[in-house]
Amino acid sequence: MKNFIGRIIVLICGVANVVLFLVMIGTFIFYSLSDPSAVAAFFTGGLASHYYISIGLVSLVIVLYLYLTVHSLISITKGKVMKKDMFVSIFVFVALLSSFIFNVMTTPEYSLYYAFFYGIEIALILTTSGMFVGSFLNYHKDCK
């Protein structure tokens, strides 16, 4: 382990990503169990096309985000160079930012659920930035 600080940053952000993922899944389960008709209306209402685009962006973000988190934690434990993680974190950051901007600009209603969702997205943007910084520091130190 040549770069301790970069690996610590990635480890902290990776653990935060796991916690945020569990919070997102728990929120979705709670929301769907508390009002199943709202979930059905979510997919059949007048804003269905907006929600399908939003769900597509969020699905892309979640897939990239899970890949980044798992691959980064594996790279830390094996002591590998994190070049691939650095590039994937850039894609995740761009996907998160585009999803956040799309959701903020096009959501016509405001509720506590959306405020919570936006907070989670901001936290994901910050942890992804941390993953990029940690991966960059690791790559920079390991490749010198």
CSV table of C-alpha atoms in Angstrom, one decimal:
chain,number,residue,atom,x,y,z
A,1,MET,CA,0.0,0.0,0.0
A,2,LYS,CA,1.8,3.0,-1.3
A,3,ASN,CA,-0.9,5.5,-0.8
A,4,PHE,CA,-2.6,5.3,2.6
A,5,ILE,CA,-4.6,8.6,2.4
A,6,GLY,CA,-6.2,7.8,-1.0
A,7,ARG,CA,-7.2,4.3,0.2
A,8,ILE,CA,-8.7,5.7,3.4
A,9,ILE,CA,-10.7,8.2,1.4
A,10,VAL,CA,-12.0,5.5,-0.9
A,11,LEU,CA,-12.7,3.2,2.1
A,12,ILE,CA,-14.7,5.9,3.9
A,13,CYS,CA,-16.6,6.8,0.7
A,14,GLY,CA,-17.2,3.1,-0.1
A,15,VAL,CA,-18.7,2.5,3.3
A,16,ALA,CA,-20.8,5.6,3.0
A,17,ASN,CA,-22.0,4.4,-0.4
A,18,VAL,CA,-23.1,1.0,1.1
A,19,VAL,CA,-25.0,2.9,3.9
A,20,LEU,CA,-26.7,5.2,1.3
A,21,PHE,CA,-27.7,2.3,-0.8
A,22,LEU,CA,-29.3,0.6,2.2
A,23,VAL,CA,-31.1,3.8,3.0
A,24,MET,CA,-32.4,4.2,-0.6
A,25,ILE,CA,-33.6,0.6,-0.7
A,26,GLY,CA,-35.2,0.9,2.7
A,27,THR,CA,-36.9,4.2,1.7
A,28,PHE,CA,-38.3,2.6,-1.5
A,29,ILE,CA,-39.6,-0.4,0.4
A,30,PHE,CA,-41.2,1.7,3.1
A,31,TYR,CA,-42.8,4.0,0.5
A,32,SER,CA,-44.1,1.1,-1.5
A,33,LEU,CA,-45.5,-0.7,1.5
A,34,SER,CA,-47.1,2.4,3.0
A,35,ASP,CA,-49.0,3.3,-0.1
A,36,PRO,CA,-49.0,0.7,-2.9
A,37,SER,CA,-51.5,2.6,-5.0
A,38,ALA,CA,-49.1,5.6,-5.1
A,39,VAL,CA,-46.5,3.3,-6.6
A,40,ALA,CA,-49.0,2.1,-9.3
A,41,ALA,CA,-50.0,5.7,-10.0
A,42,PHE,CA,-46.3,6.6,-10.3
A,43,PHE,CA,-46.1,4.4,-13.4
A,44,THR,CA,-49.5,5.1,-14.9
A,45,GLY,CA,-50.2,8.8,-14.2
A,46,GLY,CA,-49.9,11.8,-16.4
A,47,LEU,CA,-46.2,12.2,-15.6
A,48,ALA,CA,-45.3,8.6,-16.5
A,49,SER,CA,-42.9,9.5,-19.3
A,50,HIS,CA,-41.0,11.8,-17.0
A,51,TYR,CA,-40.8,9.1,-14.3
A,52,TYR,CA,-39.6,6.5,-16.9
A,53,ILE,CA,-36.8,8.8,-17.9
A,54,SER,CA,-36.0,9.5,-14.3
A,55,ILE,CA,-36.1,5.8,-13.4
A,56,GLY,CA,-33.8,5.0,-16.4
A,57,LEU,CA,-31.2,7.5,-15.2
A,58,VAL,CA,-31.5,6.3,-11.6
A,59,SER,CA,-31.1,2.7,-12.8
A,60,LEU,CA,-28.0,3.6,-14.7
A,61,VAL,CA,-26.6,5.4,-11.7
A,62,ILE,CA,-27.3,2.5,-9.3
A,63,VAL,CA,-25.7,0.0,-11.6
A,64,LEU,CA,-22.5,2.1,-12.1
A,65,TYR,CA,-22.6,3.1,-8.4
A,66,LEU,CA,-22.7,-0.5,-7.2
A,67,TYR,CA,-20.0,-1.5,-9.6
A,68,LEU,CA,-17.8,1.4,-8.5
A,69,THR,CA,-18.3,0.6,-4.8
A,70,VAL,CA,-17.7,-3.1,-5.0
A,71,HIS,CA,-14.7,-2.8,-7.4
A,72,SER,CA,-13.1,0.0,-5.2
A,73,LEU,CA,-13.5,-2.0,-2.1
A,74,ILE,CA,-12.0,-5.1,-3.8
A,75,SER,CA,-9.1,-3.0,-5.2
A,76,ILE,CA,-8.4,-1.6,-1.7
A,77,THR,CA,-8.3,-5.1,-0.1
A,78,LYS,CA,-6.0,-6.5,-2.8
A,79,GLY,CA,-3.8,-3.4,-3.0
A,80,LYS,CA,-4.4,-2.8,-6.7
A,81,VAL,CA,-3.9,0.4,-8.7
A,82,MET,CA,-7.3,2.1,-9.0
A,83,LYS,CA,-7.1,3.5,-12.5
A,84,LYS,CA,-10.3,1.9,-13.6
A,85,ASP,CA,-12.1,3.1,-10.5
A,86,MET,CA,-11.0,6.6,-11.2
A,87,PHE,CA,-12.5,6.6,-14.7
A,88,VAL,CA,-15.7,4.8,-13.6
A,89,SER,CA,-16.1,7.4,-10.8
A,90,ILE,CA,-16.1,10.2,-13.5
A,91,PHE,CA,-18.9,8.4,-15.4
A,92,VAL,CA,-20.9,7.9,-12.1
A,93,PHE,CA,-20.4,11.5,-11.2
A,94,VAL,CA,-21.7,12.7,-14.7
A,95,ALA,CA,-24.6,10.2,-14.5
A,96,LEU,CA,-25.5,11.4,-10.9
A,97,LEU,CA,-25.2,15.0,-11.9
A,98,SER,CA,-27.4,14.6,-15.0
A,99,SER,CA,-30.0,12.6,-13.0
A,100,PHE,CA,-30.1,15.2,-10.2
A,101,ILE,CA,-30.4,18.1,-12.7
A,102,PHE,CA,-33.1,16.3,-14.6
A,103,ASN,CA,-35.1,15.5,-11.5
A,104,VAL,CA,-34.8,19.1,-10.0
A,105,MET,CA,-35.7,20.8,-13.3
A,106,THR,CA,-38.6,18.6,-14.3
A,107,THR,CA,-40.4,17.6,-11.1
A,108,PRO,CA,-43.5,19.6,-11.0
A,109,GLU,CA,-44.5,18.9,-7.4
A,110,TYR,CA,-42.6,19.1,-4.1
A,111,SER,CA,-42.9,16.7,-1.2
A,112,LEU,CA,-40.9,15.4,1.7
A,113,TYR,CA,-40.1,12.3,-0.4
A,114,TYR,CA,-38.5,14.3,-3.1
A,115,ALA,CA,-36.5,16.4,-0.6
A,116,PHE,CA,-35.2,13.2,0.9
A,117,PHE,CA,-34.4,11.8,-2.5
A,118,TYR,CA,-32.5,15.0,-3.5
A,119,GLY,CA,-30.5,14.8,-0.2
A,120,ILE,CA,-29.5,11.3,-1.0
A,121,GLU,CA,-28.5,12.2,-4.5
A,122,ILE,CA,-26.3,15.1,-3.2
A,123,ALA,CA,-24.7,12.7,-0.7
A,124,LEU,CA,-24.0,10.3,-3.6
A,125,ILE,CA,-22.5,13.1,-5.6
A,126,LEU,CA,-20.2,14.0,-2.7
A,127,THR,CA,-19.1,10.4,-2.0
A,128,THR,CA,-18.5,9.8,-5.7
A,129,SER,CA,-16.3,12.9,-5.7
A,130,GLY,CA,-14.5,11.4,-2.8
A,131,MET,CA,-14.1,8.1,-4.7
A,132,PHE,CA,-12.6,10.0,-7.6
A,133,VAL,CA,-10.2,12.0,-5.3
A,134,GLY,CA,-9.1,8.8,-3.5
A,135,SER,CA,-8.7,6.8,-6.7
A,136,PHE,CA,-6.7,9.7,-8.3
A,137,LEU,CA,-4.4,10.0,-5.3
A,138,ASN,CA,-3.9,6.2,-5.3
A,139,TYR,CA,-3.3,6.1,-9.0
A,140,HIS,CA,-0.9,9.1,-8.9
A,141,LYS,CA,1.1,7.6,-6.0
A,142,ASP,CA,1.2,4.0,-7.4
A,143,CYS,CA,2.2,5.0,-10.9
A,144,LYS,CA,5.1,7.3,-10.1
